Amino acid sequence: MKKTYRGGCHCGAVRFEADLDISAGTTKCNCSICAKARLWTAEAAPDDVRLLSGADELQDYGFKAHVAHHYFCRQCGIRPFQWVDIPATGRRYYNVNLACLEGLDIDELMAAPVTHEDGFNDRWEATPAEIRHL
Ligand SMILES: [Zn+2]
């Protein structure tokens, strides 16, 4: 069941709400940016994330095909979410950074399934050979 969480960056400039069902699954990825940022995310539909403040502080960062917008706060550098827009498939969704959520129950998080994606090799549906460090 979805719950509505509040979250934000470190300095507080960027604030958002997200409707998430953590028990439905979370994701860790080994791509070049997720691995460096140690991102642990949950997917949310476009209407399930609402920016409450900080639109002017959100900096978009993209690379390669730029289908993923790796937003970060220009003041503190924290990445509250990614916006993914894949024209080839029509898929559009957020990846919400679970570390930015407030009031997320740790037991609930530990019980949530984790899908590991092999983004490093552009094999998004595959599990990487090594996942221990993610
Ligand atoms: Zn900030």
mmCIF file of N, CA and C and ligand atoms in Angstrom:
data_model
loop_
_atom_site.group_PDB
_atom_site.id
_atom_site.type_symbol
_atom_site.label_atom_id
_atom_site.label_comp_id
_atom_site.label_asym_id
_atom_site.label_seq_id
_atom_site.Cartn_x
_atom_site.Cartn_y
_atom_site.Cartn_z
ATOM 1 N N MET A 1 0.840 -1.191 0.000
ATOM 2 C CA MET A 1 0.000 0.000 0.000
ATOM 3 C C MET A 1 0.882 1.251 0.000
ATOM 4 N N LYS A 2 0.478 2.197 -0.809
ATOM 5 C CA LYS A 2 1.263 3.431 -0.873
ATOM 6 C C LYS A 2 1.095 4.253 0.404
ATOM 7 N N LYS A 3 2.204 4.870 0.793
ATOM 8 C CA LYS A 3 2.172 5.859 1.867
ATOM 9 C C LYS A 3 2.733 7.156 1.301
ATOM 10 N N THR A 4 2.299 8.252 1.863
ATOM 11 C CA THR A 4 2.833 9.538 1.434
ATOM 12 C C THR A 4 3.969 9.946 2.372
ATOM 13 N N TYR A 5 5.130 10.131 1.792
ATOM 14 C CA TYR A 5 6.317 10.538 2.552
ATOM 15 C C TYR A 5 6.669 11.973 2.192
ATOM 16 N N ARG A 6 7.251 12.652 3.178
ATOM 17 C CA ARG A 6 7.886 13.933 2.894
ATOM 18 C C ARG A 6 9.378 13.703 2.846
ATOM 19 N N GLY A 7 10.041 14.489 2.030
ATOM 20 C CA GLY A 7 11.479 14.347 1.946
ATOM 21 C C GLY A 7 12.123 15.623 1.472
ATOM 22 N N GLY A 8 13.438 15.602 1.430
ATOM 23 C CA GLY A 8 14.141 16.790 0.979
ATOM 24 C C GLY A 8 15.624 16.575 0.906
ATOM 25 N N CYS A 9 16.295 17.621 0.461
ATOM 26 C CA CYS A 9 17.752 17.602 0.387
ATOM 27 C C CYS A 9 18.330 17.903 1.768
ATOM 28 N N HIS A 10 19.622 18.116 1.862
ATOM 29 C CA HIS A 10 20.243 18.354 3.171
ATOM 30 C C HIS A 10 19.995 19.757 3.695
ATOM 31 N N CYS A 11 20.126 20.755 2.817
ATOM 32 C CA CYS A 11 20.013 22.146 3.286
ATOM 33 C C CYS A 11 18.566 22.583 3.469
ATOM 34 N N GLY A 12 17.630 21.821 2.917
ATOM 35 C CA GLY A 12 16.215 22.137 3.105
ATOM 36 C C GLY A 12 15.609 22.965 1.987
ATOM 37 N N ALA A 13 16.416 23.345 1.002
ATOM 38 C CA ALA A 13 15.873 24.148 -0.103
ATOM 39 C C ALA A 13 14.879 23.336 -0.936
ATOM 40 N N VAL A 14 15.229 22.085 -1.191
ATOM 41 C CA VAL A 14 14.369 21.216 -2.000
ATOM 42 C C VAL A 14 13.516 20.359 -1.073
ATOM 43 N N ARG A 15 12.199 20.497 -1.212
ATOM 44 C CA ARG A 15 11.270 19.692 -0.420
ATOM 45 C C ARG A 15 10.289 19.032 -1.382
ATOM 46 N N PHE A 16 9.922 17.799 -1.063
ATOM 47 C CA PHE A 16 8.972 17.098 -1.933
ATOM 48 C C PHE A 16 8.122 16.132 -1.133
ATOM 49 N N GLU A 17 7.042 15.693 -1.762
ATOM 50 C CA GLU A 17 6.196 14.629 -1.248
ATOM 51 C C GLU A 17 6.223 13.501 -2.254
ATOM 52 N N ALA A 18 6.197 12.257 -1.773
ATOM 53 C CA ALA A 18 6.177 11.112 -2.684
ATOM 54 C C ALA A 18 5.258 10.034 -2.137
ATOM 55 N N ASP A 19 4.395 9.511 -2.995
ATOM 56 C CA ASP A 19 3.525 8.388 -2.640
ATOM 57 C C ASP A 19 4.233 7.117 -3.085
ATOM 58 N N LEU A 20 4.667 6.326 -2.119
ATOM 59 C CA LEU A 20 5.483 5.147 -2.419
ATOM 60 C C LEU A 20 4.973 3.925 -1.674
ATOM 61 N N ASP A 21 5.090 2.785 -2.324
ATOM 62 C CA ASP A 21 4.881 1.508 -1.650
ATOM 63 C C ASP A 21 6.238 0.816 -1.588
ATOM 64 N N ILE A 22 6.929 1.025 -0.472
ATOM 65 C CA ILE A 22 8.279 0.485 -0.322
ATOM 66 C C ILE A 22 8.265 -1.043 -0.397
ATOM 67 N N SER A 23 7.187 -1.651 0.119
ATOM 68 C CA SER A 23 7.127 -3.122 0.140
ATOM 69 C C SER A 23 7.015 -3.701 -1.269
ATOM 70 N N ALA A 24 6.678 -2.861 -2.248
ATOM 71 C CA ALA A 24 6.568 -3.334 -3.634
ATOM 72 C C ALA A 24 7.940 -3.461 -4.292
ATOM 73 N N GLY A 25 8.949 -2.867 -3.679
ATOM 74 C CA GLY A 25 10.273 -3.051 -4.236
ATOM 75 C C GLY A 25 11.096 -1.780 -4.265
ATOM 76 N N THR A 26 12.401 -1.976 -4.168
ATOM 77 C CA THR A 26 13.360 -0.885 -4.230
ATOM 78 C C THR A 26 14.459 -1.298 -5.206
ATOM 79 N N THR A 27 15.305 -0.341 -5.558
ATOM 80 C CA THR A 27 16.317 -0.624 -6.571
ATOM 81 C C THR A 27 17.681 -0.072 -6.181
ATOM 82 N N LYS A 28 18.688 -0.880 -6.434
ATOM 83 C CA LYS A 28 20.070 -0.411 -6.392
ATOM 84 C C LYS A 28 20.679 -0.730 -7.753
ATOM 85 N N CYS A 29 21.523 0.166 -8.237
ATOM 86 C CA CYS A 29 22.051 0.036 -9.591
ATOM 87 C C CYS A 29 23.558 0.252 -9.559
ATOM 88 N N ASN A 30 24.259 -0.408 -10.460
ATOM 89 C CA ASN A 30 25.721 -0.307 -10.484
ATOM 90 C C ASN A 30 26.225 0.606 -11.603
ATOM 91 N N CYS A 31 25.327 1.430 -12.174
ATOM 92 C CA CYS A 31 25.782 2.307 -13.263
ATOM 93 C C CYS A 31 26.770 3.343 -12.716
ATOM 94 N N SER A 32 27.382 4.083 -13.626
ATOM 95 C CA SER A 32 28.487 4.943 -13.232
ATOM 96 C C SER A 32 28.083 5.993 -12.211
ATOM 97 N N ILE A 33 26.845 6.476 -12.273
ATOM 98 C CA ILE A 33 26.462 7.524 -11.320
ATOM 99 C C ILE A 33 25.816 6.948 -10.063
ATOM 100 N N CYS A 34 24.965 5.942 -10.216
ATOM 101 C CA CYS A 34 24.328 5.350 -9.030
ATOM 102 C C CYS A 34 25.368 4.747 -8.092
ATOM 103 N N ALA A 35 26.395 4.122 -8.658
ATOM 104 C CA ALA A 35 27.416 3.500 -7.820
ATOM 105 C C ALA A 35 28.184 4.555 -7.028
ATOM 106 N N LYS A 36 28.501 5.673 -7.687
ATOM 107 C CA LYS A 36 29.259 6.717 -6.982
ATOM 108 C C LYS A 36 28.404 7.427 -5.944
ATOM 109 N N ALA A 37 27.115 7.594 -6.244
ATOM 110 C CA ALA A 37 26.230 8.284 -5.306
ATOM 111 C C ALA A 37 25.635 7.321 -4.276
ATOM 112 N N ARG A 38 25.893 6.015 -4.446
ATOM 113 C CA ARG A 38 25.345 4.990 -3.563
ATOM 114 C C ARG A 38 23.820 5.114 -3.459
ATOM 115 N N LEU A 39 23.184 5.267 -4.616
ATOM 116 C CA LEU A 39 21.741 5.490 -4.615
ATOM 117 C C LEU A 39 20.971 4.200 -4.318
ATOM 118 N N TRP A 40 19.958 4.338 -3.479
ATOM 119 C CA TRP A 40 18.976 3.284 -3.209
ATOM 120 C C TRP A 40 17.631 3.951 -3.399
ATOM 121 N N THR A 41 16.890 3.475 -4.370
ATOM 122 C CA THR A 41 15.704 4.222 -4.801
ATOM 123 C C THR A 41 14.443 3.360 -4.806
ATOM 124 N N ALA A 42 13.320 4.040 -4.919
ATOM 125 C CA ALA A 42 12.029 3.395 -5.188
ATOM 126 C C ALA A 42 11.373 4.166 -6.323
ATOM 127 N N GLU A 43 10.737 3.418 -7.201
ATOM 128 C CA GLU A 43 10.115 4.032 -8.367
ATOM 129 C C GLU A 43 8.765 4.629 -7.998
ATOM 130 N N ALA A 44 8.462 5.774 -8.613
ATOM 131 C CA ALA A 44 7.176 6.434 -8.389
ATOM 132 C C ALA A 44 6.629 6.932 -9.719
ATOM 133 N N ALA A 45 5.314 6.832 -9.866
ATOM 134 C CA ALA A 45 4.651 7.316 -11.075
ATOM 135 C C ALA A 45 4.767 8.841 -11.140
ATOM 136 N N PRO A 46 4.649 9.409 -12.347
ATOM 137 C CA PRO A 46 4.811 10.864 -12.499
ATOM 138 C C PRO A 46 3.934 11.690 -11.552
ATOM 139 N N ASP A 47 2.707 11.243 -11.319
ATOM 140 C CA ASP A 47 1.798 12.016 -10.452
ATOM 141 C C ASP A 47 2.044 11.774 -8.971
ATOM 142 N N ASP A 48 2.930 10.827 -8.648
ATOM 143 C CA ASP A 48 3.127 10.460 -7.249
ATOM 144 C C ASP A 48 4.293 11.184 -6.585
ATOM 145 N N VAL A 49 4.910 12.101 -7.300
ATOM 146 C CA VAL A 49 5.952 12.954 -6.696
ATOM 147 C C VAL A 49 5.560 14.404 -6.918
ATOM 148 N N ARG A 50 5.551 15.161 -5.833
ATOM 149 C CA ARG A 50 5.168 16.578 -5.910
ATOM 150 C C ARG A 50 6.267 17.428 -5.274
ATOM 151 N N LEU A 51 6.802 18.318 -6.069
ATOM 152 C CA LEU A 51 7.830 19.220 -5.549
ATOM 153 C C LEU A 51 7.144 20.308 -4.726
ATOM 154 N N LEU A 52 7.559 20.465 -3.479
ATOM 155 C CA LEU A 52 6.945 21.451 -2.586
ATOM 156 C C LEU A 52 7.720 22.760 -2.581
ATOM 157 N N SER A 53 9.021 22.670 -2.744
ATOM 158 C CA SER A 53 9.848 23.875 -2.811
ATOM 159 C C SER A 53 11.189 23.546 -3.439
ATOM 160 N N GLY A 54 11.857 24.575 -3.902
ATOM 161 C CA GLY A 54 13.225 24.398 -4.382
ATOM 162 C C GLY A 54 13.376 24.175 -5.873
ATOM 163 N N ALA A 55 12.330 24.459 -6.649
ATOM 164 C CA ALA A 55 12.434 24.250 -8.108
ATOM 165 C C ALA A 55 13.639 24.998 -8.683
ATOM 166 N N ASP A 56 13.908 26.188 -8.164
ATOM 167 C CA ASP A 56 15.021 26.986 -8.686
ATOM 168 C C ASP A 56 16.380 26.441 -8.253
ATOM 169 N N GLU A 57 16.392 25.604 -7.225
ATOM 170 C CA GLU A 57 17.661 25.061 -6.721
ATOM 171 C C GLU A 57 17.998 23.717 -7.339
ATOM 172 N N LEU A 58 17.034 23.098 -8.025
ATOM 173 C CA LEU A 58 17.283 21.784 -8.613
ATOM 174 C C LEU A 58 18.081 21.926 -9.899
ATOM 175 N N GLN A 59 19.225 21.290 -9.923
ATOM 176 C CA GLN A 59 20.073 21.286 -11.113
ATOM 177 C C GLN A 59 19.946 19.928 -11.792
ATOM 178 N N ASP A 60 19.693 19.946 -13.075
ATOM 179 C CA ASP A 60 19.611 18.706 -13.840
ATOM 180 C C ASP A 60 21.015 18.286 -14.273
ATOM 181 N N TYR A 61 21.288 17.005 -14.158
ATOM 182 C CA TYR A 61 22.540 16.470 -14.664
ATOM 183 C C TYR A 61 22.229 15.230 -15.483
ATOM 184 N N GLY A 62 22.755 15.160 -16.670
ATOM 185 C CA GLY A 62 22.516 14.003 -17.516
ATOM 186 C C GLY A 62 23.752 13.653 -18.302
ATOM 187 N N PHE A 63 23.760 12.456 -18.832
ATOM 188 C CA PHE A 63 24.890 12.019 -19.643
ATOM 189 C C PHE A 63 24.399 10.940 -20.591
ATOM 190 N N LYS A 64 25.236 10.545 -21.513
ATOM 191 C CA LYS A 64 24.882 9.578 -22.553
ATOM 192 C C LYS A 64 23.578 10.000 -23.220
ATOM 193 N N ALA A 65 22.556 9.152 -23.214
ATOM 194 C CA ALA A 65 21.312 9.461 -23.921
ATOM 195 C C ALA A 65 20.470 10.508 -23.180
ATOM 196 N N HIS A 66 20.851 10.815 -21.961
ATOM 197 C CA HIS A 66 20.155 11.813 -21.148
ATOM 198 C C HIS A 66 18.675 11.467 -20.932
ATOM 199 N N VAL A 67 18.340 10.189 -20.876
ATOM 200 C CA VAL A 67 16.959 9.809 -20.552
ATOM 201 C C VAL A 67 16.712 9.932 -19.054
ATOM 202 N N ALA A 68 17.778 9.890 -18.261
ATOM 203 C CA ALA A 68 17.644 10.044 -16.815
ATOM 204 C C ALA A 68 18.161 11.420 -16.412
ATOM 205 N N HIS A 69 17.305 12.140 -15.698
ATOM 206 C CA HIS A 69 17.678 13.462 -15.208
ATOM 207 C C HIS A 69 18.055 13.319 -13.734
ATOM 208 N N HIS A 70 19.343 13.415 -13.466
ATOM 209 C CA HIS A 70 19.856 13.184 -12.115
ATOM 210 C C HIS A 70 19.866 14.506 -11.361
ATOM 211 N N TYR A 71 18.722 14.894 -10.861
ATOM 212 C CA TYR A 71 18.604 16.196 -10.200
ATOM 213 C C TYR A 71 19.377 16.232 -8.892
ATOM 214 N N PHE A 72 20.002 17.361 -8.646
ATOM 215 C CA PHE A 72 20.635 17.575 -7.345
ATOM 216 C C PHE A 72 20.423 19.021 -6.915
ATOM 217 N N CYS A 73 20.489 19.246 -5.606
ATOM 218 C CA CYS A 73 20.344 20.590 -5.061
ATOM 219 C C CYS A 73 21.640 21.366 -5.279
ATOM 220 N N ARG A 74 21.539 22.543 -5.901
ATOM 221 C CA ARG A 74 22.765 23.317 -6.169
ATOM 222 C C ARG A 74 23.407 23.860 -4.899
ATOM 223 N N GLN A 75 22.666 23.893 -3.813
ATOM 224 C CA GLN A 75 23.231 24.407 -2.566
ATOM 225 C C GLN A 75 24.008 23.328 -1.808
ATOM 226 N N CYS A 76 23.413 22.151 -1.690
ATOM 227 C CA CYS A 76 24.034 21.126 -0.834
ATOM 228 C C CYS A 76 24.463 19.871 -1.589
ATOM 229 N N GLY A 77 24.076 19.726 -2.837
ATOM 230 C CA GLY A 77 24.558 18.610 -3.641
ATOM 231 C C GLY A 77 23.796 17.301 -3.497
ATOM 232 N N ILE A 78 22.827 17.277 -2.604
ATOM 233 C CA ILE A 78 22.067 16.034 -2.389
ATOM 234 C C ILE A 78 21.102 15.790 -3.539
ATOM 235 N N ARG A 79 20.914 14.502 -3.865
ATOM 236 C CA ARG A 79 20.091 14.086 -5.009
ATOM 237 C C ARG A 79 18.760 13.535 -4.510
ATOM 238 N N PRO A 80 17.695 14.319 -4.496
ATOM 239 C CA PRO A 80 16.418 13.844 -3.943
ATOM 240 C C PRO A 80 15.721 12.812 -4.833
ATOM 241 N N PHE A 81 15.853 12.969 -6.127
ATOM 242 C CA PHE A 81 15.200 12.032 -7.053
ATOM 243 C C PHE A 81 15.794 12.177 -8.445
ATOM 244 N N GLN A 82 15.515 11.155 -9.252
ATOM 245 C CA GLN A 82 15.815 11.206 -10.685
ATOM 246 C C GLN A 82 14.485 11.197 -11.427
ATOM 247 N N TRP A 83 14.449 11.870 -12.545
ATOM 248 C CA TRP A 83 13.298 11.819 -13.437
ATOM 249 C C TRP A 83 13.759 11.085 -14.683
ATOM 250 N N VAL A 84 13.052 9.985 -15.000
ATOM 251 C CA VAL A 84 13.437 9.161 -16.138
ATOM 252 C C VAL A 84 12.354 9.268 -17.207
ATOM 253 N N ASP A 85 12.776 9.589 -18.422
ATOM 254 C CA ASP A 85 11.847 9.759 -19.538
ATOM 255 C C ASP A 85 12.470 9.045 -20.738
ATOM 256 N N ILE A 86 11.908 7.887 -21.079
ATOM 257 C CA ILE A 86 12.471 7.057 -22.149
ATOM 258 C C ILE A 86 11.538 7.120 -23.358
ATOM 259 N N PRO A 87 11.843 7.998 -24.317
ATOM 260 C CA PRO A 87 10.952 8.167 -25.463
ATOM 261 C C PRO A 87 10.708 6.866 -26.236
ATOM 262 N N ALA A 88 11.732 6.008 -26.317
ATOM 263 C CA ALA A 88 11.609 4.780 -27.104
ATOM 264 C C ALA A 88 10.519 3.855 -26.571
ATOM 265 N N THR A 89 10.296 3.906 -25.257
ATOM 266 C CA THR A 89 9.305 3.007 -24.656
ATOM 267 C C THR A 89 8.089 3.754 -24.124
ATOM 268 N N GLY A 90 8.189 5.076 -24.039
ATOM 269 C CA GLY A 90 7.093 5.851 -23.459
ATOM 270 C C GLY A 90 7.063 5.810 -21.944
ATOM 271 N N ARG A 91 8.052 5.158 -21.343
ATOM 272 C CA ARG A 91 8.075 5.060 -19.867
ATOM 273 C C ARG A 91 8.585 6.358 -19.268
ATOM 274 N N ARG A 92 7.846 6.872 -18.285
ATOM 275 C CA ARG A 92 8.245 8.085 -17.573
ATOM 276 C C ARG A 92 7.980 7.848 -16.093
ATOM 277 N N TYR A 93 8.991 8.041 -15.264
ATOM 278 C CA TYR A 93 8.820 7.786 -13.827
ATOM 279 C C TYR A 93 9.925 8.475 -13.039
ATOM 280 N N TYR A 94 9.708 8.551 -11.739
ATOM 281 C CA TYR A 94 10.729 9.039 -10.817
ATOM 282 C C TYR A 94 11.418 7.866 -10.145
ATOM 283 N N ASN A 95 12.681 8.029 -9.831
ATOM 284 C CA ASN A 95 13.383 7.183 -8.879
ATOM 285 C C ASN A 95 13.653 8.065 -7.670
ATOM 286 N N VAL A 96 12.948 7.781 -6.586
ATOM 287 C CA VAL A 96 13.086 8.604 -5.389
ATOM 288 C C VAL A 96 14.215 8.052 -4.524
ATOM 289 N N ASN A 97 15.092 8.932 -4.076
ATOM 290 C CA ASN A 97 16.213 8.557 -3.217
ATOM 291 C C ASN A 97 15.689 8.269 -1.814
ATOM 292 N N LEU A 98 15.714 7.002 -1.420
ATOM 293 C CA LEU A 98 15.135 6.609 -0.129
ATOM 294 C C LEU A 98 15.845 7.291 1.038
ATOM 295 N N ALA A 99 17.097 7.647 0.858
ATOM 296 C CA ALA A 99 17.848 8.311 1.930
ATOM 297 C C ALA A 99 17.321 9.713 2.203
ATOM 298 N N CYS A 100 16.552 10.259 1.280
ATOM 299 C CA CYS A 100 16.027 11.618 1.449
ATOM 300 C C CYS A 100 14.642 11.645 2.078
ATOM 301 N N LEU A 101 14.066 10.468 2.353
ATOM 302 C CA LEU A 101 12.721 10.433 2.935
ATOM 303 C C LEU A 101 12.787 10.585 4.446
ATOM 304 N N GLU A 102 11.804 11.264 4.982
ATOM 305 C CA GLU A 102 11.689 11.418 6.438
ATOM 306 C C GLU A 102 10.618 10.451 6.944
ATOM 307 N N GLY A 103 10.864 9.854 8.079
ATOM 308 C CA GLY A 103 9.860 8.994 8.686
ATOM 309 C C GLY A 103 9.739 7.629 8.034
ATOM 310 N N LEU A 104 10.726 7.261 7.228
ATOM 311 C CA LEU A 104 10.704 5.930 6.628
ATOM 312 C C LEU A 104 11.104 4.914 7.704
ATOM 313 N N ASP A 105 10.226 3.960 7.947
ATOM 314 C CA ASP A 105 10.462 2.964 8.991
ATOM 315 C C ASP A 105 11.608 2.034 8.560
ATOM 316 N N ILE A 106 12.621 1.905 9.394
ATOM 317 C CA ILE A 106 13.803 1.119 9.033
ATOM 318 C C ILE A 106 13.456 -0.362 8.867
ATOM 319 N N ASP A 107 12.563 -0.869 9.733
ATOM 320 C CA ASP A 107 12.167 -2.275 9.590
ATOM 321 C C ASP A 107 11.460 -2.500 8.251
ATOM 322 N N GLU A 108 10.632 -1.531 7.876
ATOM 323 C CA GLU A 108 9.930 -1.630 6.597
ATOM 324 C C GLU A 108 10.924 -1.598 5.433
ATOM 325 N N LEU A 109 11.926 -0.740 5.558
ATOM 326 C CA LEU A 109 12.941 -0.639 4.507
ATOM 327 C C LEU A 109 13.739 -1.937 4.403
ATOM 328 N N MET A 110 14.124 -2.493 5.554
ATOM 329 C CA MET A 110 14.924 -3.716 5.542
ATOM 330 C C MET A 110 14.129 -4.898 4.996
ATOM 331 N N ALA A 111 12.795 -4.849 5.141
ATOM 332 C CA ALA A 111 11.944 -5.942 4.651
ATOM 333 C C ALA A 111 11.615 -5.800 3.172
ATOM 334 N N ALA A 112 11.903 -4.650 2.600
ATOM 335 C CA ALA A 112 11.530 -4.396 1.204
ATOM 336 C C ALA A 112 12.439 -5.170 0.251
ATOM 337 N N PRO A 113 11.865 -5.742 -0.776
ATOM 338 C CA PRO A 113 12.701 -6.405 -1.779
ATOM 339 C C PRO A 113 13.600 -5.395 -2.487
ATOM 340 N N VAL A 114 14.808 -5.842 -2.834
ATOM 341 C CA VAL A 114 15.754 -4.992 -3.554
ATOM 342 C C VAL A 114 16.060 -5.640 -4.902
ATOM 343 N N THR A 115 15.851 -4.890 -5.962
ATOM 344 C CA THR A 115 16.259 -5.334 -7.293
ATOM 345 C C THR A 115 17.573 -4.653 -7.630
ATOM 346 N N HIS A 116 18.555 -5.440 -8.035
ATOM 347 C CA HIS A 116 19.845 -4.884 -8.443
ATOM 348 C C HIS A 116 19.890 -4.838 -9.962
ATOM 349 N N GLU A 117 20.229 -3.677 -10.486
ATOM 350 C CA GLU A 117 20.268 -3.495 -11.944
ATOM 351 C C GLU A 117 21.712 -3.358 -12.430
ATOM 352 N N ASP A 118 21.984 -3.990 -13.561
ATOM 353 C CA ASP A 118 23.325 -3.930 -14.149
ATOM 354 C C ASP A 118 23.406 -2.762 -15.133
ATOM 355 N N GLY A 119 23.188 -1.559 -14.615
ATOM 356 C CA GLY A 119 23.245 -0.376 -15.466
ATOM 357 C C GLY A 119 24.629 -0.111 -16.026
ATOM 358 N N PHE A 120 25.659 -0.557 -15.313
ATOM 359 C CA PHE A 120 27.033 -0.345 -15.774
ATOM 360 C C PHE A 120 27.240 -0.939 -17.163
ATOM 361 N N ASN A 121 26.574 -2.063 -17.423
ATOM 362 C CA ASN A 121 26.701 -2.734 -18.730
ATOM 363 C C ASN A 121 25.469 -2.519 -19.601
ATOM 364 N N ASP A 122 24.642 -1.507 -19.247
ATOM 365 C CA ASP A 122 23.402 -1.234 -19.990
ATOM 366 C C ASP A 122 22.501 -2.463 -20.072
ATOM 367 N N ARG A 123 22.564 -3.308 -19.044
ATOM 368 C CA ARG A 123 21.685 -4.479 -18.966
ATOM 369 C C ARG A 123 20.749 -4.250 -17.783
ATOM 370 N N TRP A 124 19.768 -3.363 -18.011
ATOM 371 C CA TRP A 124 18.948 -2.875 -16.909
ATOM 372 C C TRP A 124 18.055 -3.944 -16.307
ATOM 373 N N GLU A 125 17.760 -4.996 -17.080
ATOM 374 C CA GLU A 125 16.886 -6.050 -16.568
ATOM 375 C C GLU A 125 17.687 -7.157 -15.881
ATOM 376 N N ALA A 126 19.021 -7.067 -15.963
ATOM 377 C CA ALA A 126 19.864 -8.139 -15.433
ATOM 378 C C ALA A 126 20.433 -7.764 -14.067
ATOM 379 N N THR A 127 20.727 -8.797 -13.293
ATOM 380 C CA THR A 127 21.378 -8.603 -12.003
ATOM 381 C C THR A 127 22.892 -8.594 -12.228
ATOM 382 N N PRO A 128 23.575 -7.602 -11.659
ATOM 383 C CA PRO A 128 25.041 -7.573 -11.831
ATOM 384 C C PRO A 128 25.702 -8.800 -11.193
ATOM 385 N N ALA A 129 26.867 -9.131 -11.696
ATOM 386 C CA ALA A 129 27.602 -10.270 -11.144
ATOM 387 C C ALA A 129 27.986 -10.012 -9.683
ATOM 388 N N GLU A 130 28.287 -8.741 -9.368
ATOM 389 C CA GLU A 130 28.697 -8.370 -8.005
ATOM 390 C C GLU A 130 27.721 -7.315 -7.467
ATOM 391 N N ILE A 131 27.106 -7.576 -6.332
ATOM 392 C CA ILE A 131 26.147 -6.607 -5.768
ATOM 393 C C ILE A 131 26.475 -6.221 -4.323
ATOM 394 N N ARG A 132 27.486 -6.847 -3.746
ATOM 395 C CA ARG A 132 27.719 -6.633 -2.319
ATOM 396 C C ARG A 132 28.014 -5.182 -1.975
ATOM 397 N N HIS A 133 28.648 -4.442 -2.890
ATOM 398 C CA HIS A 133 29.060 -3.067 -2.594
ATOM 399 C C HIS A 133 27.970 -2.048 -2.891
ATOM 400 N N LEU A 134 26.843 -2.494 -3.444
ATOM 401 C CA LEU A 134 25.807 -1.541 -3.843
ATOM 402 C C LEU A 134 24.895 -1.188 -2.681
HETATM 403 ZN ZN ZN B 1 19.904 21.474 -0.599
#
